[in-house]
Structure formats: C-alpha cells, structure tokens
PDB file of C-alpha atoms and ligand atoms in Angstrom:
ATOM      1  CA  MET A 330      -0.277   0.222   0.184  1.00 85.00           C
ATOM      2  CA  ASP A 331       1.276   3.472  -0.914  1.00 93.00           C
ATOM      3  CA  LEU A 332       1.346   5.489   2.169  1.00 97.00           C
ATOM      4  CA  GLN A 333       2.424   8.649   0.893  1.00 98.00           C
ATOM      5  CA  PRO A 334      -1.408   9.549  -0.232  1.00 98.00           C
ATOM      6  CA  VAL A 335      -3.166   8.585   2.792  1.00 98.00           C
ATOM      7  CA  LEU A 336      -1.205  11.371   4.600  1.00 98.00           C
ATOM      8  CA  ASP A 337      -1.175  14.301   2.230  1.00 98.00           C
ATOM      9  CA  ASP A 338      -5.206  13.078   2.168  1.00 98.00           C
ATOM     10  CA  ILE A 339      -5.540  12.549   6.739  1.00 98.00           C
ATOM     11  CA  VAL A 340      -3.791  16.590   6.247  1.00 98.00           C
ATOM     12  CA  ALA A 341      -6.028  18.139   3.848  1.00 98.00           C
ATOM     13  CA  THR A 342      -9.659  16.359   6.070  1.00 98.00           C
ATOM     14  CA  LEU A 343      -8.284  17.985   8.877  1.00 98.00           C
ATOM     15  CA  GLU A 344      -7.679  21.117   7.850  1.00 98.00           C
ATOM     16  CA  PRO A 345     -10.836  23.032   8.467  1.00 98.00           C
ATOM     17  CA  GLN A 346     -10.174  21.506  11.942  1.00 98.00           C
ATOM     18  CA  LEU A 347      -6.891  23.339  12.394  1.00 98.00           C
ATOM     19  CA  GLY A 348      -7.688  25.272  15.273  1.00 96.00           C
ATOM     20  CA  ALA A 349      -9.773  22.861  16.986  1.00 97.00           C
ATOM     21  CA  GLY A 350      -8.356  21.979  21.014  1.00 97.00           C
ATOM     22  CA  LYS A 351      -6.745  24.463  24.085  1.00 97.00           C
ATOM     23  CA  VAL A 352      -3.665  24.699  24.063  1.00 97.00           C
ATOM     24  CA  ALA A 353      -1.907  23.489  27.000  1.00 96.00           C
ATOM     25  CA  SER A 354      -1.514  27.015  29.017  1.00 94.00           C
ATOM     26  CA  TYR A 355      -0.589  25.139  32.614  1.00 94.00           C
ATOM     27  CA  ILE A 356       2.662  25.188  32.231  1.00 94.00           C
ATOM     28  CA  PRO A 357       3.427  29.491  31.062  1.00 94.00           C
ATOM     29  CA  ALA A 358       5.966  28.050  27.962  1.00 93.00           C
ATOM     30  CA  LEU A 359       3.310  26.259  26.110  1.00 95.00           C
ATOM     31  CA  ALA A 360       0.777  27.774  26.617  1.00 95.00           C
ATOM     32  CA  SER A 361       2.512  30.191  22.090  1.00 93.00           C
ATOM     33  CA  VAL A 362       2.377  27.634  20.405  1.00 96.00           C
ATOM     34  CA  SER A 363      -0.252  28.297  18.281  1.00 96.00           C
ATOM     35  CA  PRO A 364      -2.789  25.393  18.384  1.00 95.00           C
ATOM     36  CA  ARG A 365      -3.101  25.660  13.700  1.00 97.00           C
ATOM     37  CA  ARG A 366       0.175  23.134  13.261  1.00 98.00           C
ATOM     38  CA  LEU A 367      -0.645  19.395  12.216  1.00 98.00           C
ATOM     39  CA  GLY A 368       2.661  16.912  11.145  1.00 98.00           C
ATOM     40  CA  ILE A 369       2.110  13.616  11.076  1.00 98.00           C
ATOM     41  CA  ALA A 370       5.365  10.960   9.688  1.00 98.00           C
ATOM     42  CA  LEU A 371       5.279   7.480   9.396  1.00 98.00           C
ATOM     43  CA  ARG A 372       8.096   4.928   9.459  1.00 98.00           C
ATOM     44  CA  THR A 373       7.927   1.006   8.759  1.00 98.00           C
ATOM     45  CA  ARG A 374       9.686  -1.865  10.176  1.00 97.00           C
ATOM     46  CA  GLU A 375      11.554  -1.715   6.873  1.00 97.00           C
ATOM     47  CA  GLY A 376      12.589   1.579   7.447  1.00 97.00           C
ATOM     48  CA  ALA A 377      10.751   2.533   4.533  1.00 97.00           C
ATOM     49  CA  GLU A 378       9.746   6.764   6.307  1.00 98.00           C
ATOM     50  CA  TYR A 379       6.702   9.196   5.197  1.00 98.00           C
ATOM     51  CA  ARG A 380       5.452  12.803   6.416  1.00 98.00           C
ATOM     52  CA  ALA A 381       2.970  15.052   5.337  1.00 98.00           C
ATOM     53  CA  GLY A 382       1.970  18.301   7.110  1.00 98.00           C
ATOM     54  CA  ASP A 383       4.004  19.365  10.671  1.00 98.00           C
ATOM     55  CA  ALA A 384       6.015  16.104  10.036  1.00 98.00           C
ATOM     56  CA  ASN A 385       9.648  18.240  11.010  1.00 98.00           C
ATOM     57  CA  THR A 386       8.382  20.934  12.979  1.00 98.00           C
ATOM     58  CA  PRO A 387      10.371  20.198  16.832  1.00 98.00           C
ATOM     59  CA  PHE A 388       7.873  20.410  19.711  1.00 98.00           C
ATOM     60  CA  SER A 389       7.896  19.705  23.553  1.00 98.00           C
ATOM     61  CA  ILE A 390       7.496  16.048  23.525  1.00 98.00           C
ATOM     62  CA  GLN A 391       6.078  16.169  27.160  1.00 98.00           C
ATOM     63  CA  SER A 392       4.305  12.504  28.183  1.00 98.00           C
ATOM     64  CA  VAL A 393       5.666  10.979  25.304  1.00 98.00           C
ATOM     65  CA  SER A 394       9.060  11.290  27.105  1.00 98.00           C
ATOM     66  CA  LYS A 395       7.394   8.478  29.683  1.00 98.00           C
ATOM     67  CA  LEU A 396       8.604   5.681  26.378  1.00 98.00           C
ATOM     68  CA  PHE A 397      12.060   6.665  26.572  1.00 98.00           C
ATOM     69  CA  THR A 398      12.311   6.736  30.943  1.00 98.00           C
ATOM     70  CA  LEU A 399      10.681   3.534  31.008  1.00 98.00           C
ATOM     71  CA  THR A 400      12.561   1.281  28.289  1.00 98.00           C
ATOM     72  CA  LEU A 401      15.339   3.107  29.735  1.00 98.00           C
ATOM     73  CA  ALA A 402      14.574   1.799  33.035  1.00 98.00           C
ATOM     74  CA  MET A 403      13.705  -1.560  31.857  1.00 97.00           C
ATOM     75  CA  ARG A 404      16.723  -1.850  29.921  1.00 96.00           C
ATOM     76  CA  HIS A 405      18.641  -1.040  33.668  1.00 96.00           C
ATOM     77  CA  LEU A 406      16.406  -2.781  35.685  1.00 96.00           C
ATOM     78  CA  GLY A 407      14.538  -5.602  34.433  1.00 94.00           C
ATOM     79  CA  ASP A 408      11.881  -6.848  36.561  1.00 93.00           C
ATOM     80  CA  THR A 409      12.742  -5.336  40.117  1.00 95.00           C
ATOM     81  CA  LEU A 410      11.890  -2.398  38.451  1.00 96.00           C
ATOM     82  CA  TRP A 411       8.088  -2.419  38.908  1.00 97.00           C
ATOM     83  CA  GLU A 412       8.054  -3.411  43.393  1.00 94.00           C
ATOM     84  CA  ARG A 413       7.012   0.499  43.068  1.00 93.00           C
ATOM     85  CA  ILE A 414       5.276   0.653  39.788  1.00 97.00           C
ATOM     86  CA  GLY A 415       1.308  -1.135  39.171  1.00 97.00           C
ATOM     87  CA  ARG A 416       0.559  -1.844  35.619  1.00 97.00           C
ATOM     88  CA  GLU A 417      -2.672  -0.978  35.278  1.00 96.00           C
ATOM     89  CA  PRO A 418      -5.087   1.729  33.724  1.00 96.00           C
ATOM     90  CA  SER A 419      -5.566   4.657  37.018  1.00 94.00           C
ATOM     91  CA  GLY A 420      -8.688   5.723  35.349  1.00 91.00           C
ATOM     92  CA  ASN A 421      -7.776   8.817  36.513  1.00 91.00           C
ATOM     93  CA  PRO A 422      -6.708  12.225  35.420  1.00 91.00           C
ATOM     94  CA  PHE A 423      -2.241  11.604  34.584  1.00 93.00           C
ATOM     95  CA  ASN A 424      -1.930  14.523  37.452  1.00 93.00           C
ATOM     96  CA  SER A 425      -4.710  13.625  39.539  1.00 92.00           C
ATOM     97  CA  LEU A 426      -3.540  12.675  43.418  1.00 92.00           C
ATOM     98  CA  VAL A 427      -6.331  10.735  44.821  1.00 92.00           C
ATOM     99  CA  GLN A 428      -4.797   6.702  44.377  1.00 92.00           C
ATOM    100  CA  LEU A 429      -1.718   7.706  45.573  1.00 93.00           C
ATOM    101  CA  GLU A 430      -3.095   7.812  49.300  1.00 90.00           C
ATOM    102  CA  SER A 431      -5.250   4.211  49.038  1.00 90.00           C
ATOM    103  CA  GLU A 432      -2.970   3.057  47.514  1.00 92.00           C
ATOM    104  CA  GLN A 433       0.365   3.854  50.522  1.00 94.00           C
ATOM    105  CA  GLY A 434       2.240   5.455  47.120  1.00 95.00           C
ATOM    106  CA  VAL A 435       2.931   3.236  44.496  1.00 96.00           C
ATOM    107  CA  PRO A 436       1.680   5.086  41.350  1.00 97.00           C
ATOM    108  CA  ARG A 437      -0.683   2.539  39.283  1.00 97.00           C
ATOM    109  CA  ASN A 438       1.194   2.385  36.385  1.00 98.00           C
ATOM    110  CA  PRO A 439       5.236   4.508  34.484  1.00 98.00           C
ATOM    111  CA  PHE A 440       2.859   6.543  32.721  1.00 98.00           C
ATOM    112  CA  ILE A 441       1.048   8.927  34.910  1.00 97.00           C
ATOM    113  CA  ASN A 442       2.997  11.692  35.929  1.00 97.00           C
ATOM    114  CA  ALA A 443       2.799   9.961  39.896  1.00 98.00           C
ATOM    115  CA  GLY A 444       4.647   6.383  37.997  1.00 98.00           C
ATOM    116  CA  ALA A 445       7.040   7.863  35.676  1.00 98.00           C
ATOM    117  CA  ILE A 446       8.362  10.008  38.387  1.00 98.00           C
ATOM    118  CA  ALA A 447       8.983   7.336  40.048  1.00 98.00           C
ATOM    119  CA  VAL A 448      10.588   6.152  37.221  1.00 98.00           C
ATOM    120  CA  ALA A 449      13.160   8.970  37.072  1.00 98.00           C
ATOM    121  CA  ASP A 450      14.017   8.112  40.515  1.00 98.00           C
ATOM    122  CA  ARG A 451      14.663   4.669  40.353  1.00 98.00           C
ATOM    123  CA  LEU A 452      17.109   6.864  36.478  1.00 98.00           C
ATOM    124  CA  VAL A 453      18.199   8.752  38.831  1.00 98.00           C
ATOM    125  CA  SER A 454      19.822   6.116  41.396  1.00 98.00           C
ATOM    126  CA  CYS A 455      21.587   3.998  38.572  1.00 97.00           C
ATOM    127  CA  CYS A 456      22.670   6.293  36.339  1.00 97.00           C
ATOM    128  CA  ASP A 457      25.349   9.017  35.999  1.00 97.00           C
ATOM    129  CA  SER A 458      23.284  11.257  34.356  1.00 98.00           C
ATOM    130  CA  ALA A 459      20.124  10.267  34.599  1.00 98.00           C
ATOM    131  CA  ARG A 460      19.464  13.899  32.348  1.00 98.00           C
ATOM    132  CA  ALA A 461      22.647  12.251  29.353  1.00 98.00           C
ATOM    133  CA  ASP A 462      21.276   8.476  29.297  1.00 98.00           C
ATOM    134  CA  ILE A 463      17.514   9.989  28.431  1.00 98.00           C
ATOM    135  CA  LEU A 464      19.698  12.168  24.688  1.00 98.00           C
ATOM    136  CA  ALA A 465      21.965  10.387  23.988  1.00 98.00           C
ATOM    137  CA  LEU A 466      19.065   7.341  24.048  1.00 98.00           C
ATOM    138  CA  LEU A 467      16.739   9.521  21.366  1.00 98.00           C
ATOM    139  CA  SER A 468      19.671  10.833  20.007  1.00 98.00           C
ATOM    140  CA  SER A 469      20.692   7.226  18.507  1.00 98.00           C
ATOM    141  CA  LEU A 470      17.377   6.300  17.956  1.00 98.00           C
ATOM    142  CA  SER A 471      16.631   9.403  15.745  1.00 98.00           C
ATOM    143  CA  GLY A 472      19.381   9.279  14.245  1.00 97.00           C
ATOM    144  CA  GLU A 473      19.787  13.178  15.066  1.00 98.00           C
ATOM    145  CA  THR A 474      20.977  15.259  18.028  1.00 98.00           C
ATOM    146  CA  ILE A 475      18.120  15.769  21.242  1.00 98.00           C
ATOM    147  CA  VAL A 476      18.331  18.666  23.094  1.00 98.00           C
ATOM    148  CA  PHE A 477      16.152  19.661  26.056  1.00 98.00           C
ATOM    149  CA  ASP A 478      14.076  22.905  25.659  1.00 98.00           C
ATOM    150  CA  GLU A 479      15.738  24.788  29.081  1.00 98.00           C
ATOM    151  CA  GLU A 480      13.339  27.711  28.693  1.00 97.00           C
ATOM    152  CA  VAL A 481       9.778  24.764  29.072  1.00 97.00           C
ATOM    153  CA  ALA A 482      11.768  23.085  31.490  1.00 98.00           C
ATOM    154  CA  ALA A 483      12.533  26.272  33.422  1.00 98.00           C
ATOM    155  CA  SER A 484       8.531  26.721  33.055  1.00 97.00           C
ATOM    156  CA  GLU A 485       7.958  23.318  34.719  1.00 97.00           C
ATOM    157  CA  ALA A 486      10.003  23.564  37.370  1.00 97.00           C
ATOM    158  CA  SER A 487       8.175  27.383  39.162  1.00 96.00           C
ATOM    159  CA  SER A 488       4.194  25.819  38.383  1.00 95.00           C
ATOM    160  CA  GLY A 489       5.344  22.789  38.963  1.00 96.00           C
ATOM    161  CA  PHE A 490       3.272  22.148  42.394  1.00 97.00           C
ATOM    162  CA  ARG A 491       1.099  19.019  41.086  1.00 97.00           C
ATOM    163  CA  ASN A 492       4.494  16.964  40.803  1.00 98.00           C
ATOM    164  CA  ILE A 493       5.856  18.635  43.216  1.00 98.00           C
ATOM    165  CA  ALA A 494       2.911  17.335  45.685  1.00 97.00           C
ATOM    166  CA  LEU A 495       3.010  13.838  44.080  1.00 97.00           C
ATOM    167  CA  ALA A 496       7.356  13.510  44.479  1.00 98.00           C
ATOM    168  CA  ASN A 497       6.709  15.045  47.651  1.00 97.00           C
ATOM    169  CA  PHE A 498       3.933  12.143  48.657  1.00 96.00           C
ATOM    170  CA  MET A 499       5.346   9.041  47.592  1.00 97.00           C
ATOM    171  CA  LYS A 500       8.612  10.428  49.669  1.00 98.00           C
ATOM    172  CA  SER A 501       6.261  10.286  52.637  1.00 97.00           C
ATOM    173  CA  PHE A 502       5.432   7.052  51.980  1.00 97.00           C
ATOM    174  CA  GLY A 503       9.023   5.658  51.067  1.00 97.00           C
ATOM    175  CA  LYS A 504       8.933   5.564  47.953  1.00 97.00           C
ATOM    176  CA  LEU A 505      11.181   7.656  46.113  1.00 98.00           C
ATOM    177  CA  ASP A 506      15.366   6.870  47.002  1.00 98.00           C
ATOM    178  CA  ASN A 507      16.863   9.935  45.970  1.00 98.00           C
ATOM    179  CA  ASP A 508      15.603  13.886  46.753  1.00 98.00           C
ATOM    180  CA  VAL A 509      12.557  15.118  45.775  1.00 98.00           C
ATOM    181  CA  ALA A 510      14.442  18.080  43.751  1.00 98.00           C
ATOM    182  CA  GLN A 511      17.197  15.933  41.970  1.00 98.00           C
ATOM    183  CA  VAL A 512      13.549  13.740  40.876  1.00 98.00           C
ATOM    184  CA  LEU A 513      11.503  15.876  39.642  1.00 98.00           C
ATOM    185  CA  ASP A 514      14.614  18.224  37.925  1.00 98.00           C
ATOM    186  CA  PHE A 515      15.512  15.530  35.653  1.00 98.00           C
ATOM    187  CA  TYR A 516      11.571  14.523  35.472  1.00 98.00           C
ATOM    188  CA  PHE A 517      11.216  18.289  34.055  1.00 98.00           C
ATOM    189  CA  HIS A 518      14.043  18.059  31.890  1.00 98.00           C
ATOM    190  CA  GLN A 519      12.763  14.712  30.604  1.00 98.00           C
ATOM    191  CA  CYS A 520       9.859  16.324  29.852  1.00 98.00           C
ATOM    192  CA  SER A 521      10.677  19.276  27.885  1.00 98.00           C
ATOM    193  CA  VAL A 522      12.540  17.660  25.066  1.00 98.00           C
ATOM    194  CA  ALA A 523      11.832  19.080  21.958  1.00 98.00           C
ATOM    195  CA  MET A 524      11.452  16.562  18.291  1.00 98.00           C
ATOM    196  CA  SER A 525       9.703  16.651  14.959  1.00 98.00           C
ATOM    197  CA  CYS A 526       6.855  14.256  14.237  1.00 98.00           C
ATOM    198  CA  VAL A 527      10.008  12.299  11.998  1.00 98.00           C
ATOM    199  CA  GLN A 528      12.169  12.232  14.618  1.00 98.00           C
ATOM    200  CA  LEU A 529      10.134  10.652  17.236  1.00 98.00           C
ATOM    201  CA  ALA A 530       8.319   8.143  14.249  1.00 98.00           C
ATOM    202  CA  ARG A 531      12.281   6.961  14.370  1.00 98.00           C
ATOM    203  CA  ALA A 532      12.999   6.685  17.956  1.00 98.00           C
ATOM    204  CA  ALA A 533      10.039   4.636  18.708  1.00 98.00           C
ATOM    205  CA  ALA A 534      10.974   2.165  15.405  1.00 98.00           C
ATOM    206  CA  TYR A 535      12.010  -0.610  18.116  1.00 98.00           C
ATOM    207  CA  LEU A 536       8.597  -1.186  19.291  1.00 98.00           C
ATOM    208  CA  CYS A 537       7.728  -1.870  16.135  1.00 98.00           C
ATOM    209  CA  SER A 538      10.410  -4.230  15.440  1.00 97.00           C
ATOM    210  CA  ASP A 539      10.699  -7.218  18.594  1.00 97.00           C
ATOM    211  CA  GLY A 540      13.125  -4.558  20.357  1.00 98.00           C
ATOM    212  CA  ARG A 541      15.942  -3.685  17.172  1.00 98.00           C
ATOM    213  CA  HIS A 542      17.336  -0.585  17.206  1.00 97.00           C
ATOM    214  CA  PRO A 543      15.808   0.826  14.064  1.00 92.00           C
ATOM    215  CA  LEU A 544      19.509   2.152  12.625  1.00 92.00           C
ATOM    216  CA  THR A 545      21.998  -0.795  13.215  1.00 96.00           C
ATOM    217  CA  GLY A 546      19.736  -3.784  14.591  1.00 96.00           C
ATOM    218  CA  GLU A 547      21.254  -3.714  18.118  1.00 97.00           C
ATOM    219  CA  ALA A 548      18.291  -4.559  20.504  1.00 98.00           C
ATOM    220  CA  VAL A 549      17.482  -2.160  22.750  1.00 98.00           C
ATOM    221  CA  VAL A 550      14.664  -4.650  25.497  1.00 98.00           C
ATOM    222  CA  THR A 551      14.407  -7.824  24.492  1.00 98.00           C
ATOM    223  CA  GLU A 552      11.500  -8.771  22.538  1.00 98.00           C
ATOM    224  CA  ARG A 553       9.134  -9.264  25.492  1.00 98.00           C
ATOM    225  CA  GLN A 554      10.448  -6.260  27.241  1.00 98.00           C
ATOM    226  CA  ALA A 555       9.188  -4.195  23.682  1.00 98.00           C
ATOM    227  CA  ARG A 556       5.834  -6.965  23.754  1.00 98.00           C
ATOM    228  CA  ARG A 557       5.343  -5.449  27.349  1.00 98.00           C
ATOM    229  CA  ILE A 558       6.123  -1.201  26.398  1.00 98.00           C
ATOM    230  CA  ASN A 559       3.013  -1.613  24.089  1.00 98.00           C
ATOM    231  CA  ALA A 560       1.012  -3.255  26.120  1.00 98.00           C
ATOM    232  CA  LEU A 561       1.317   0.018  28.831  1.00 98.00           C
ATOM    233  CA  MET A 562       0.644   1.805  25.739  1.00 98.00           C
ATOM    234  CA  LEU A 563      -2.079   0.313  24.392  1.00 98.00           C
ATOM    235  CA  THR A 564      -4.276  -0.563  28.703  1.00 98.00           C
ATOM    236  CA  CYS A 565      -2.128   3.298  29.665  1.00 97.00           C
ATOM    237  CA  GLY A 566      -0.497   5.622  26.884  1.00 98.00           C
ATOM    238  CA  THR A 567      -3.173   8.375  27.451  1.00 97.00           C
ATOM    239  CA  TYR A 568      -4.730   7.961  30.720  1.00 91.00           C
ATOM    240  CA  ASP A 569      -7.851   7.479  31.292  1.00 93.00           C
ATOM    241  CA  ALA A 570      -8.847   7.703  27.595  1.00 96.00           C
ATOM    242  CA  ALA A 571      -6.822   4.309  27.362  1.00 96.00           C
ATOM    243  CA  GLY A 572     -10.422   2.972  26.488  1.00 97.00           C
ATOM    244  CA  GLU A 573     -11.739   5.436  23.851  1.00 96.00           C
ATOM    245  CA  PHE A 574      -8.222   4.861  22.453  1.00 97.00           C
ATOM    246  CA  ALA A 575      -7.951   1.165  22.184  1.00 98.00           C
ATOM    247  CA  PHE A 576     -12.366   1.062  20.789  1.00 98.00           C
ATOM    248  CA  ARG A 577     -11.739   4.378  17.878  1.00 97.00           C
ATOM    249  CA  ILE A 578      -7.838   3.537  17.204  1.00 98.00           C
ATOM    250  CA  GLY A 579      -6.814   0.150  18.316  1.00 98.00           C
ATOM    251  CA  LEU A 580      -3.571   0.698  18.475  1.00 98.00           C
ATOM    252  CA  PRO A 581      -0.418   1.577  21.577  1.00 98.00           C
ATOM    253  CA  CYS A 582      -0.147   4.713  21.937  1.00 98.00           C
ATOM    254  CA  LYS A 583       1.278   7.639  23.665  1.00 98.00           C
ATOM    255  CA  SER A 584       0.436  11.157  23.877  1.00 98.00           C
ATOM    256  CA  GLY A 585       1.848  13.993  25.991  1.00 98.00           C
ATOM    257  CA  VAL A 586      -0.236  17.489  26.220  1.00 98.00           C
ATOM    258  CA  GLY A 587       2.695  19.055  23.666  1.00 98.00           C
ATOM    259  CA  GLY A 588       0.315  17.424  21.504  1.00 98.00           C
ATOM    260  CA  GLY A 589       1.871  14.701  20.325  1.00 98.00           C
ATOM    261  CA  ILE A 590       0.675  11.324  20.087  1.00 98.00           C
ATOM    262  CA  VAL A 591       3.234   7.563  19.208  1.00 98.00           C
ATOM    263  CA  ALA A 592       1.085   5.299  17.785  1.00 98.00           C
ATOM    264  CA  VAL A 593       2.864   1.336  17.181  1.00 98.00           C
ATOM    265  CA  LEU A 594       1.949  -1.005  14.798  1.00 98.00           C
ATOM    266  CA  PRO A 595       3.877  -3.813  16.357  1.00 98.00           C
ATOM    267  CA  ASP A 596       5.474  -5.498  13.828  1.00 97.00           C
ATOM    268  CA  THR A 597       5.005  -2.840  10.917  1.00 98.00           C
ATOM    269  CA  LEU A 598       5.195   0.285  11.924  1.00 98.00           C
ATOM    270  CA  SER A 599       5.262   2.913  14.685  1.00 98.00           C
ATOM    271  CA  LEU A 600       4.019   6.838  13.148  1.00 98.00           C
ATOM    272  CA  CYS A 601       4.499  10.260  15.104  1.00 98.00           C
ATOM    273  CA  VAL A 602       1.108  12.825  14.725  1.00 98.00           C
ATOM    274  CA  TRP A 603       0.995  16.069  16.272  1.00 98.00           C
ATOM    275  CA  SER A 604      -1.148  19.264  16.794  1.00 98.00           C
ATOM    276  CA  PRO A 605      -1.666  20.789  20.015  1.00 98.00           C
ATOM    277  CA  GLY A 606      -4.889  21.717  20.235  1.00 98.00           C
ATOM    278  CA  LEU A 607      -5.905  19.243  23.274  1.00 98.00           C
ATOM    279  CA  ASP A 608      -9.373  17.608  24.374  1.00 96.00           C
ATOM    280  CA  GLU A 609     -10.288  17.279  27.781  1.00 95.00           C
ATOM    281  CA  THR A 610      -8.161  14.749  28.679  1.00 93.00           C
ATOM    282  CA  GLY A 611      -5.317  16.330  28.159  1.00 94.00           C
ATOM    283  CA  ASN A 612      -5.440  13.869  24.687  1.00 97.00           C
ATOM    284  CA  SER A 613      -3.955  15.366  20.923  1.00 98.00           C
ATOM    285  CA  LEU A 614      -7.871  16.416  19.573  1.00 98.00           C
ATOM    286  CA  LEU A 615      -6.439  16.404  15.907  1.00 98.00           C
ATOM    287  CA  GLY A 616      -4.111  13.685  16.335  1.00 98.00           C
ATOM    288  CA  MET A 617      -6.325  11.259  17.633  1.00 98.00           C
ATOM    289  CA  LYS A 618      -8.768  12.567  14.825  1.00 98.00           C
ATOM    290  CA  ALA A 619      -5.938  12.166  12.151  1.00 98.00           C
ATOM    291  CA  LEU A 620      -5.118   8.545  14.372  1.00 98.00           C
ATOM    292  CA  GLU A 621      -9.189   7.192  13.643  1.00 98.00           C
ATOM    293  CA  LEU A 622      -8.607   8.189   9.595  1.00 98.00           C
ATOM    294  CA  PHE A 623      -4.973   6.387   9.556  1.00 98.00           C
ATOM    295  CA  VAL A 624      -6.481   3.244  11.362  1.00 98.00           C
ATOM    296  CA  ALA A 625     -10.374   3.154   8.359  1.00 97.00           C
ATOM    297  CA  ARG A 626      -8.350   4.481   5.566  1.00 97.00           C
ATOM    298  CA  THR A 627      -5.147   1.572   5.687  1.00 97.00           C
ATOM    299  CA  GLY A 628      -6.551  -0.562   8.014  1.00 97.00           C
ATOM    300  CA  LEU A 629      -4.200  -1.223   9.792  1.00 97.00           C
ATOM    301  CA  SER A 630      -4.655  -1.756  13.616  1.00 97.00           C
ATOM    302  CA  VAL A 631      -3.921  -4.636  16.446  1.00 97.00           C
ATOM    303  CA  PHE A 632      -7.877  -5.537  16.325  1.00 96.00           C
TER     304      PHE A 632
HETATM  305  O1  LIG B1474       4.181  16.428  34.336  1.00 66.95           O
HETATM  306  C1  LIG B1474       3.455  16.863  33.624  1.00 66.95           C
HETATM  307  O2  LIG B1474       2.326  18.259  34.092  1.00 66.95           O
HETATM  308  C2  LIG B1474       3.510  17.449  32.024  1.00 66.95           C
HETATM  309  N1  LIG B1474       5.117  17.571  31.695  1.00 66.95           N
HETATM  310  C3  LIG B1474       3.515  16.139  31.444  1.00 66.95           C
HETATM  311  C4  LIG B1474       1.839  15.380  30.973  1.00 66.95           C
HETATM  312  C5  LIG B1474       1.303  14.891  30.252  1.00 66.95           C
HETATM  313  O3  LIG B1474       2.070  15.421  28.944  1.00 66.95           O
HETATM  314  C6  LIG B1474       0.818  14.346  29.650  1.00 66.95           C
HETATM  315  N2  LIG B1474      -0.279  14.497  28.667  1.00 66.95           N
HETATM  316  N3  LIG B1474      -1.115  13.723  27.958  1.00 66.95           N
END
C-alpha cells in the first residue's frame, strides 16, 4: 500500500478543523504554541519513512518522554522496576493525587505523572547522569542530536505544583530514594525535550521490531520487554482516554500535552502525529482524529 497519499489525505481532511481544542496553558512556555499545526510521520519496519504537514517541526514531547524513560529503566533494572510501580490503568487524569494515598505511594502505572516520577527516581539512582542518558538514547534512536528546551524545563519547574506534591507524597511513603528536587529536575527536563514527528516515529521504531534499534539493529530492549511496553501503551498510554483510544483506534499509543501522540503497530510500523490543541483528557484532539482516519483508511490496527 502506498502510504504517502494516505498521510496527505489525512492532513487535507483535517485542515478545516485546525485550531480545534485547547493548547496546554498550565505550563506557561507551552501556551504560546499555535494550535493551527498538524504533522504526521510514519516509519515502516523496513525503514521507509513518510511525512505530511508539520512533520519536521520540533515540539515539546512532554509525556511521550515517559515511553523512553520506561525503556531505559527496564533496560537497567529488569523486573525489579515493578517493585514500586503498577501496571494497571488508573482511570484518572494523568496528574491525579487521589489513588496515591489509598495505594501507599505506589503509582498505578509508569505513564501517569506519579509513575513517571517514580521511574525518574530509579534512573537518577542507576545512571551516572540520567539527563545525559535519556538524550543519548533519543539521539541514537532518531539518528539526530536531541536536546532539552531549557525554557520549557524552567517553566515546568516554576509551575509544577502538582508534580511537586506527587513527589513529596511518594517520598513520605518511602517510595523515592533520591531528593525530591533532584528527581523533579530530571522529570521536568525529560518532559521538555523537543522533537519532531519524523524523529519520534523513528525513535519509537524499536517497538515495532521486537525491541531492535531502527538504525543499527542492536537490541534496545528484549522482545518480551518491547511487547510489555506496547501493552502498557495500549492500556495506560493515553490515561483515562485509553479505553476510547483502544475502541476508536486500536493501536498502542503514548500521548503528551505538547500535542504529540506516538502510535505503534507491532511488527509493521511506528508513527507520530502532532497537533497542539488538546481535549479535556489532555490528548491531542486532531492527533486522535488523524490516527482514527489512518486506521479507517488502511485497516492497520492490532484488532
Ligand atoms: O508533568 C506534566 O504535567 C507534564 N510535564 C507532562 C504531562 C503530559 O504530557 C500528560 N500527557 N498527556
């Protein structure tokens, strides 16, 4: 199937809706991004790449970074990672505090903010420099130099009251080993990474090729770990919209409040869509529609 006309047609179909949704404003540095952007990029398991719209424009990857910190943590820690983090959908917003109290500071999954902060804590413990390691992983996977956006990181640090509360809460249960400030510094930086749809579609390619690096073929994670990351994306990657995503799209997805969504069809392709306008669950409104159109037009889905 020629996928280029499919991507072009998705962008053209959604053009009249550009500007729909609300750009995340609780992180001040994100509020100034134009909502009238839409990009889509795809990479097949064989390495063919396709792009349409604003596919080359870097954007704030935000929670999409949680996919890659989880990958790094699974690589370093294996199954011991799961001693402090669950694998169940939370059914709550990504920044909710409510379950942490009744569940003694153990986050439901690694993709809600509390879970990603717990992963960040483990990485701060086991890496010489967690910051350098996440950039090295992203740069290696995408084949290009990837950097933090220091303005976004500083903006998050100055407005991240909920994340500060989540981290302190987990610390009070003895579930964080490192200083809260150090863990959050890493967490805010991982969220601030800027990447384009093309770079992210490539970076996620190991998830559609049994854990193998898209450019070198080396193991990024084991086949079993890649399967498990995909399972977590499907069940938890889009927070309390995960059921709706599975119903309407049927692909493992990971979203971020910058408006990016990475999706994977195991053994076949990885793709990334970006449009900054969000729905009330914090997922990209047009990004979700673009994925829905992609599945409808190609029939490519895990179901
Ligand atoms: O911690 C936060 O709230 C943001 N840095 C990331 C949240 C996010 O992207 C959730 N995704 N939809």
